[in-house]
Short mmCIF file of C-alpha atoms in Angstrom, two decimals:
data_model
loop_
_atom_site.label_atom_id
_atom_site.label_comp_id
_atom_site.label_asym_id
_atom_site.label_seq_id
_atom_site.Cartn_x
_atom_site.Cartn_y
_atom_site.Cartn_z
CA PRO Q 1 3.65 -16.71 -78.88
CA ASP Q 2 4.70 -17.42 -75.37
CA GLY Q 3 1.67 -15.38 -73.95
CA ILE Q 4 -0.52 -17.20 -76.31
CA ARG Q 5 0.69 -20.64 -75.05
CA ARG Q 6 0.28 -19.64 -71.42
CA LEU Q 7 -3.10 -17.88 -71.69
CA VAL Q 8 -4.86 -19.78 -74.43
CA GLY Q 9 -2.96 -22.96 -75.22
CA ASN Q 10 -2.82 -24.11 -71.68
CA PRO Q 11 -6.16 -25.88 -70.89
CA ARG Q 12 -6.11 -24.11 -67.49
CA GLY Q 13 -5.21 -20.78 -68.86
CA PRO Q 14 -7.57 -17.84 -68.20
CA LEU Q 15 -8.36 -17.65 -72.09
CA ALA Q 16 -8.42 -21.35 -72.74
CA THR Q 17 -12.11 -21.16 -73.96
CA LEU Q 18 -10.90 -18.96 -76.83
CA ASP Q 19 -8.69 -21.89 -78.13
CA ALA Q 20 -10.67 -22.49 -81.31
CA ALA Q 21 -10.85 -18.75 -82.14
CA VAL Q 22 -7.14 -18.20 -81.65
CA ASP Q 23 -5.48 -21.33 -82.89
CA PRO Q 24 -2.50 -21.24 -80.31
CA THR Q 25 -0.45 -23.93 -82.06
CA ALA Q 26 -0.05 -21.72 -85.11
CA SER Q 27 -0.54 -18.12 -83.90
CA GLU Q 28 2.28 -15.62 -83.66
CA GLY Q 29 0.18 -12.84 -82.27
CA VAL Q 30 -3.40 -12.05 -81.24
CA ALA Q 31 -5.47 -8.85 -80.95
CA MET Q 32 -8.88 -8.62 -79.22
CA ALA Q 33 -11.12 -5.56 -79.04
CA LEU Q 34 -14.35 -5.19 -76.97
CA VAL Q 35 -16.35 -2.43 -78.50
CA ALA Q 36 -19.73 -0.76 -77.15
CA SER Q 37 -21.92 0.74 -79.79
CA ASP Q 38 -25.50 2.05 -79.88
CA ALA Q 39 -26.80 -1.34 -80.70
CA GLY Q 40 -24.91 -3.37 -78.24
CA ILE Q 41 -21.59 -4.89 -77.83
CA GLU Q 42 -18.92 -6.28 -80.31
CA LEU Q 43 -15.98 -8.63 -79.76
CA ASP Q 44 -13.48 -8.83 -82.50
CA ILE Q 45 -10.46 -11.30 -82.42
CA ARG Q 46 -7.65 -11.39 -84.99
CA SER Q 47 -5.02 -14.13 -84.90
CA GLU Q 48 -1.97 -13.81 -87.04
CA ARG Q 49 -0.75 -17.30 -87.92
CA ASP Q 50 2.44 -18.89 -89.21
CA GLU Q 51 1.33 -20.51 -92.48
CA ALA Q 52 3.67 -23.41 -92.20
CA ARG Q 53 2.45 -24.39 -88.66
CA ALA Q 54 -1.16 -23.76 -89.68
CA LYS Q 55 -0.83 -26.27 -92.42
CA ALA Q 56 1.11 -28.88 -90.42
CA GLN Q 57 -1.16 -28.72 -87.43
CA PRO Q 58 -4.60 -27.52 -88.61
CA GLY Q 59 -6.71 -25.75 -85.92
CA PHE Q 60 -10.51 -26.43 -85.40
CA PHE Q 61 -11.78 -24.07 -88.09
CA ALA Q 62 -9.58 -25.66 -90.69
CA ALA Q 63 -12.36 -28.01 -91.32
CA PHE Q 64 -14.64 -25.26 -92.41
CA PRO Q 65 -14.17 -24.03 -95.99
CA SER Q 66 -15.28 -20.70 -97.02
CA PHE Q 67 -18.54 -19.88 -98.42
CA GLU Q 68 -21.31 -17.22 -98.99
CA PRO Q 69 -24.41 -18.09 -97.00
CA THR Q 70 -27.74 -18.28 -99.05
CA LEU Q 71 -29.89 -20.89 -97.11
CA THR Q 72 -30.97 -18.13 -94.66
CA ASP Q 73 -33.53 -17.30 -97.46
CA SER Q 74 -35.04 -20.75 -96.90
CA LEU Q 75 -35.33 -20.80 -93.17
CA PRO Q 76 -38.37 -19.19 -91.31
CA SER Q 77 -38.05 -15.68 -90.29
CA ASP Q 78 -38.65 -16.54 -86.61
CA SER Q 79 -35.83 -19.07 -86.41
CA LEU Q 80 -34.48 -19.26 -82.78
CA ALA Q 81 -30.96 -20.39 -83.81
CA TYR Q 82 -28.94 -20.94 -87.01
CA VAL Q 83 -25.47 -22.19 -87.90
CA GLY Q 84 -24.37 -22.16 -91.42
CA MET Q 85 -21.35 -23.90 -93.09
CA ALA Q 86 -20.07 -25.07 -96.49
CA ASP Q 87 -19.63 -28.58 -97.83
CA PRO Q 88 -21.20 -30.40 -94.78
CA GLY Q 89 -20.12 -33.87 -95.89
CA SER Q 90 -16.24 -33.14 -96.03
CA THR Q 91 -16.66 -30.72 -92.97
CA LEU Q 92 -18.15 -33.47 -90.65
CA ALA Q 93 -15.55 -35.97 -92.00
CA SER Q 94 -12.80 -33.44 -91.19
CA LEU Q 95 -14.16 -32.84 -87.56
CA ILE Q 96 -14.30 -36.60 -87.03
CA GLU Q 97 -10.64 -36.95 -88.22
CA GLN Q 98 -9.77 -34.05 -85.74
CA ALA Q 99 -11.59 -35.91 -82.91
CA SER Q 100 -9.63 -39.02 -83.59
CA ALA Q 101 -6.57 -37.13 -82.42
CA ASP Q 102 -7.95 -34.88 -79.75
CA GLN Q 103 -10.98 -36.87 -78.40
CA PRO Q 104 -10.48 -40.47 -79.32
CA GLY Q 105 -13.40 -41.56 -77.08
CA LEU Q 106 -15.73 -39.39 -79.13
CA ALA Q 107 -14.20 -40.56 -82.38
CA ALA Q 108 -14.75 -44.26 -81.39
CA ALA Q 109 -18.36 -43.59 -80.48
CA VAL Q 110 -18.92 -42.04 -83.83
CA ALA Q 111 -17.24 -44.93 -85.72
CA GLY Q 112 -19.39 -47.28 -83.57
CA LEU Q 113 -22.59 -45.50 -84.79
CA VAL Q 114 -21.54 -45.60 -88.29
CA THR Q 115 -20.78 -49.31 -88.14
CA HIS Q 116 -24.15 -49.95 -86.35
CA VAL Q 117 -26.16 -48.18 -88.94
CA LYS Q 118 -24.47 -49.94 -91.75
CA GLN Q 119 -25.20 -53.25 -90.11
CA LEU Q 120 -28.96 -52.47 -89.58
CA GLY Q 121 -29.78 -50.77 -92.78
CA LYS Q 122 -26.98 -51.65 -95.01
CA VAL Q 123 -26.23 -47.96 -95.52
CA ASP Q 124 -22.72 -46.64 -95.41
CA LEU Q 125 -22.93 -43.08 -94.11
CA GLU Q 126 -19.32 -42.17 -95.16
CA THR Q 127 -19.79 -43.36 -98.74
CA ASP Q 128 -23.59 -43.18 -99.40
CA LEU Q 129 -24.84 -40.05 -97.50
CA LEU Q 130 -22.05 -37.62 -96.46
CA PRO Q 131 -20.65 -37.07 -100.04
CA SER Q 132 -24.13 -36.42 -101.24
CA LEU Q 133 -24.90 -33.61 -98.87
CA GLY Q 134 -24.14 -30.79 -101.21
CA GLY Q 135 -22.11 -27.42 -100.92
CA GLU Q 136 -23.97 -25.61 -98.11
CA ALA Q 137 -25.70 -26.50 -94.95
CA ALA Q 138 -27.84 -24.95 -92.32
CA PHE Q 139 -28.59 -26.23 -88.78
CA ALA Q 140 -31.62 -24.55 -87.30
CA LEU Q 141 -33.80 -24.57 -84.18
CA GLN Q 142 -37.43 -23.52 -84.84
CA PRO Q 143 -40.18 -22.51 -82.34
CA ALA Q 144 -43.00 -25.00 -81.65
CA PRO Q 145 -45.57 -25.18 -84.49
CA GLY Q 146 -48.40 -22.77 -84.13
CA GLY Q 147 -46.23 -20.54 -82.07
CA GLY Q 148 -48.02 -17.34 -83.10
CA GLY Q 149 -45.84 -16.02 -85.77
CA LYS Q 150 -43.34 -13.22 -85.91
CA ASN Q 151 -42.69 -11.08 -82.87
CA VAL Q 152 -44.99 -13.46 -80.82
CA ALA Q 153 -43.60 -15.75 -77.99
CA PRO Q 154 -43.53 -19.34 -78.92
CA THR Q 155 -46.03 -21.64 -77.47
CA ALA Q 156 -45.04 -23.91 -74.65
CA GLY Q 157 -44.80 -26.97 -77.13
CA ALA Q 158 -41.53 -28.45 -78.07
CA PRO Q 159 -39.23 -26.59 -80.67
CA TYR Q 160 -37.90 -28.65 -83.36
CA LEU Q 161 -34.46 -29.19 -85.05
CA GLU Q 162 -33.96 -28.53 -88.81
CA PHE Q 163 -31.12 -29.40 -91.20
CA LEU Q 164 -31.00 -27.98 -94.67
CA SER Q 165 -28.47 -28.68 -97.37
CA SER Q 166 -28.34 -27.29 -100.98
CA GLY Q 167 -26.70 -28.60 -104.03
CA ILE Q 168 -27.16 -32.20 -102.90
CA ASP Q 169 -26.98 -35.25 -105.08
CA ALA Q 170 -30.49 -36.36 -105.02
CA GLU Q 171 -30.08 -39.67 -106.73
CA ARG Q 172 -27.69 -40.74 -103.88
CA ALA Q 173 -29.10 -39.01 -100.82
CA GLY Q 174 -32.78 -40.09 -101.49
CA PRO Q 175 -32.00 -43.87 -101.32
CA ALA Q 176 -29.60 -43.46 -98.39
CA LEU Q 177 -32.20 -41.58 -96.41
CA ALA Q 178 -34.99 -44.16 -97.30
CA GLY Q 179 -32.72 -47.02 -96.13
CA LEU Q 180 -31.86 -45.16 -92.81
CA GLN Q 181 -35.55 -44.76 -91.62
CA ALA Q 182 -36.16 -48.19 -90.14
CA PRO Q 183 -32.65 -48.55 -88.69
CA ILE Q 184 -32.92 -45.11 -86.95
CA ALA Q 185 -36.29 -45.87 -85.65
CA ASP Q 186 -35.07 -49.21 -84.23
CA ALA Q 187 -31.98 -47.64 -82.76
CA LEU Q 188 -33.70 -44.75 -81.07
CA ASN Q 189 -36.70 -46.69 -79.98
CA PRO Q 190 -35.50 -50.26 -78.97
CA SER Q 191 -37.46 -50.84 -75.99
CA SER Q 192 -40.78 -49.07 -76.35
CA GLY Q 193 -42.47 -52.25 -77.72
CA LEU Q 194 -44.33 -49.98 -80.21
CA ALA Q 195 -43.83 -50.35 -83.83
CA PRO Q 196 -42.58 -47.10 -85.48
CA THR Q 197 -45.34 -45.27 -87.52
CA PHE Q 198 -44.24 -44.34 -91.16
CA SER Q 199 -46.06 -41.84 -93.22
CA GLN Q 200 -45.91 -39.52 -96.24
CA HIS Q 201 -47.34 -36.14 -96.85
CA LYS Q 202 -47.11 -33.50 -99.58
CA SER Q 203 -46.84 -29.79 -99.31
CA GLY Q 204 -46.34 -27.48 -102.23
CA GLY Q 205 -45.45 -30.25 -104.48
CA VAL Q 206 -42.77 -31.60 -102.00
CA THR Q 207 -43.26 -35.07 -100.48
CA GLY Q 208 -42.08 -35.48 -96.79
CA HIS Q 209 -41.25 -38.84 -95.42
CA SER Q 210 -41.69 -39.28 -91.72
CA VAL Q 211 -41.29 -41.80 -88.93
CA ARG Q 212 -42.78 -41.00 -85.47
CA LEU Q 213 -40.33 -41.81 -82.68
CA SER Q 214 -42.21 -40.21 -79.77
CA PRO Q 215 -45.14 -37.95 -79.06
CA THR Q 216 -43.06 -34.85 -79.74
CA VAL Q 217 -40.58 -36.11 -82.34
CA GLU Q 218 -41.43 -37.14 -86.01
CA LEU Q 219 -38.22 -37.45 -87.72
CA THR Q 220 -38.94 -36.15 -91.30
CA TYR Q 221 -36.87 -35.71 -94.57
CA ALA Q 222 -37.79 -34.31 -97.98
CA ILE Q 223 -36.01 -33.46 -101.14
CA ALA Q 224 -37.05 -30.36 -103.04
CA GLY Q 225 -34.86 -30.16 -106.24
CA SER Q 226 -31.33 -29.93 -105.00
CA VAL Q 227 -32.24 -29.06 -101.47
CA LEU Q 228 -32.46 -31.66 -98.66
CA LEU Q 229 -34.56 -31.03 -95.42
CA ILE Q 230 -34.21 -33.27 -92.34
CA ALA Q 231 -36.45 -32.10 -89.31
CA THR Q 232 -37.83 -33.51 -86.03
CA ASP Q 233 -41.32 -32.05 -87.08
CA PRO Q 234 -42.99 -32.48 -90.47
CA VAL Q 235 -44.27 -28.93 -90.36
CA ALA Q 236 -40.79 -28.02 -91.57
CA VAL Q 237 -41.72 -29.29 -95.16
CA LYS Q 238 -44.63 -26.67 -95.36
CA GLN Q 239 -42.27 -23.98 -94.13
CA LEU Q 240 -39.67 -24.97 -96.77
CA THR Q 241 -42.29 -24.29 -99.56
CA ASP Q 242 -43.64 -21.09 -97.99
CA GLU Q 243 -42.94 -18.10 -100.19
CA SER Q 244 -43.04 -15.57 -97.37
CA GLY Q 245 -39.94 -13.85 -96.28
CA GLY Q 246 -37.06 -15.91 -94.74
CA LEU Q 247 -34.57 -15.45 -92.02
CA ALA Q 248 -32.37 -13.19 -94.15
CA ASP Q 249 -35.16 -10.67 -94.28
CA ASP Q 250 -35.78 -10.61 -90.62
CA HIS Q 251 -34.93 -7.33 -88.95
CA LEU Q 252 -33.35 -8.88 -85.97
CA PHE Q 253 -31.15 -11.16 -88.09
CA LYS Q 254 -30.03 -8.30 -90.15
CA GLU Q 255 -29.22 -6.13 -87.13
CA ALA Q 256 -27.02 -9.10 -85.59
CA THR Q 257 -25.19 -9.80 -88.79
CA ALA Q 258 -25.04 -6.43 -90.64
CA GLY Q 259 -21.47 -5.54 -91.50
CA LEU Q 260 -20.15 -9.12 -90.99
CA PRO Q 261 -18.21 -10.45 -93.87
CA ASP Q 262 -19.96 -11.83 -96.99
CA SER Q 263 -17.60 -14.73 -97.23
CA VAL Q 264 -17.18 -16.76 -94.01
CA SER Q 265 -16.17 -20.23 -92.88
CA LEU Q 266 -18.97 -20.23 -90.20
CA LEU Q 267 -21.97 -18.03 -89.66
CA SER Q 268 -24.16 -18.38 -86.48
CA TYR Q 269 -27.23 -16.50 -85.18
CA PHE Q 270 -29.13 -16.75 -81.98
CA ASN Q 271 -32.56 -15.10 -81.27
CA LEU Q 272 -32.11 -14.48 -77.62
CA ASP Q 273 -35.49 -13.02 -77.18
CA GLY Q 274 -37.11 -16.32 -78.36
CA LEU Q 275 -34.62 -18.49 -76.61
CA LEU Q 276 -35.06 -16.75 -73.15
CA THR Q 277 -38.80 -16.89 -73.66
CA LEU Q 278 -38.62 -20.62 -74.42
CA GLY Q 279 -36.44 -21.12 -71.36
CA GLU Q 280 -38.82 -19.17 -69.04
CA GLN Q 281 -41.82 -21.14 -70.34
CA ALA Q 282 -39.82 -24.31 -69.62
CA GLY Q 283 -39.30 -23.38 -65.96
CA LEU Q 284 -36.32 -21.11 -65.96
CA ALA Q 285 -38.44 -18.10 -64.80
CA GLN Q 286 -38.91 -20.07 -61.45
CA ASP Q 287 -35.30 -20.19 -60.71
CA PRO Q 288 -34.36 -17.66 -58.04
CA ALA Q 289 -30.67 -17.28 -59.35
CA TYR Q 290 -32.13 -16.59 -62.92
CA GLU Q 291 -34.69 -14.11 -61.71
CA ALA Q 292 -32.06 -11.98 -59.91
CA PHE Q 293 -30.57 -11.26 -63.35
CA ALA Q 294 -33.75 -11.61 -65.47
CA PRO Q 295 -34.30 -7.75 -65.92
CA GLU Q 296 -30.86 -7.39 -67.53
CA LEU Q 297 -31.14 -10.75 -69.51
CA ARG Q 298 -34.32 -9.67 -71.01
CA LYS Q 299 -32.49 -6.88 -72.75
CA LEU Q 300 -30.55 -9.31 -74.76
CA ARG Q 301 -32.15 -9.50 -78.14
CA ALA Q 302 -29.81 -11.40 -80.53
CA LEU Q 303 -26.24 -12.77 -81.08
CA GLY Q 304 -24.34 -12.93 -84.37
CA LEU Q 305 -21.15 -14.65 -84.91
CA ALA Q 306 -18.85 -15.00 -88.13
CA VAL Q 307 -15.53 -16.77 -88.45
CA ARG Q 308 -13.43 -16.35 -91.53
CA GLN Q 309 -9.87 -17.51 -92.15
CA SER Q 310 -6.88 -17.40 -94.55
CA PRO Q 311 -3.61 -19.16 -94.45
CA SER Q 312 -2.14 -16.29 -92.36
CA GLU Q 313 -5.08 -15.03 -90.44
CA LEU Q 314 -8.08 -16.36 -88.32
CA ALA Q 315 -10.80 -13.63 -87.57
CA THR Q 316 -13.83 -13.92 -85.36
CA ASP Q 317 -16.55 -11.26 -85.06
CA VAL Q 318 -19.27 -11.50 -82.32
CA ARG Q 319 -22.07 -9.10 -82.13
CA LEU Q 320 -24.39 -8.90 -79.22
CA ILE Q 321 -27.59 -6.89 -79.73
CA VAL Q 322 -28.86 -5.23 -76.44
CA SER Q 323 -32.08 -3.28 -75.97
CA SER Q 324 -32.29 -0.23 -73.79
CA GLU Q 325 -35.26 -1.73 -72.20
CA ALA Q 326 -36.12 -5.31 -70.98
CA SER Q 327 -38.70 -7.23 -72.82
CA ALA Q 328 -41.92 -8.21 -70.90
CA PRO Q 329 -41.60 -11.46 -69.05
CA SER Q 330 -43.10 -14.45 -70.79
CA ASP Q 331 -46.44 -15.87 -69.85
CA SER Q 332 -45.68 -19.70 -69.55
CA GLY Q 333 -49.55 -20.28 -69.71
CA ASP Q 334 -50.48 -18.76 -73.06
CA GLY Q 335 -47.37 -17.45 -74.79
CA GLY Q 336 -47.74 -13.75 -74.70
CA ALA Q 337 -46.39 -11.33 -77.18
CA VAL Q 338 -42.80 -10.28 -77.05
CA PRO Q 339 -42.36 -6.62 -77.97
CA ASN Q 340 -40.03 -5.52 -80.91
CA ASP Q 341 -38.03 -3.13 -78.77
#
């Protein structure tokens, strides 16, 4: 415990960045292993916790209940990043409560946003929206629409953000989201002088409701049965109804998450091939500091991360998939292909 407090619990300690993965206020001992395999590198962290202290002073991941991910089936196979969690409404509320103690400035800003939205749209985020968000959520980053498909570099257009939630209360979520459209448009576009453009479009029997906030952002939401979609591009509605294979079937996602626990508190995946390509198209390739390490960085293919916890243990598994050969440099002009291996 003394070593944990000095090395991890101290904000200036050499392992302070591992605070969330170790939970230094409750941990009695920590083991870490860095393992090289044929596929890449794995980092495993195990923290043995005192149950009484963990309950009295909950750590960061105490806000994340355990779940078995299923929404990866509904995300596109070429997703650039994914973060999955359970019970998003209560998880977000717990994180805000943690911030009240650790980051009062951030908590005050969130509280101000909630109050502002309630005044503009007469929608209470805490009582109208958060409790209706269902039992599982996925946050994802998707390549630009028309990016060329699987194993092809995304185009130079802007990627878009996507939020999926399953098991929602559609009767509560629908009216709350409809009431938020105009206030969000006013809050995010107060000085443009242009009236926001609202539209509806249907794909596969699912109706998407959109408001254009800028030339590249069209905030969209749709409800398909018990699944809620919120995205910054309406193409997400079409992808939600697409019956082709999802992220769970993608070979790179499988490689990055194979062997990770079925039941987790948090699951994350990053397609490093696609993210590096996107960064190079955005100008990263012109940076001399990046170019010096580019041949090695282009060997990084994917990253998978899983966190699970019990009253007595906090476990984190990180897997970095590394290719033996660097992928070809991206062509910022036409979005050339990225090889599989």
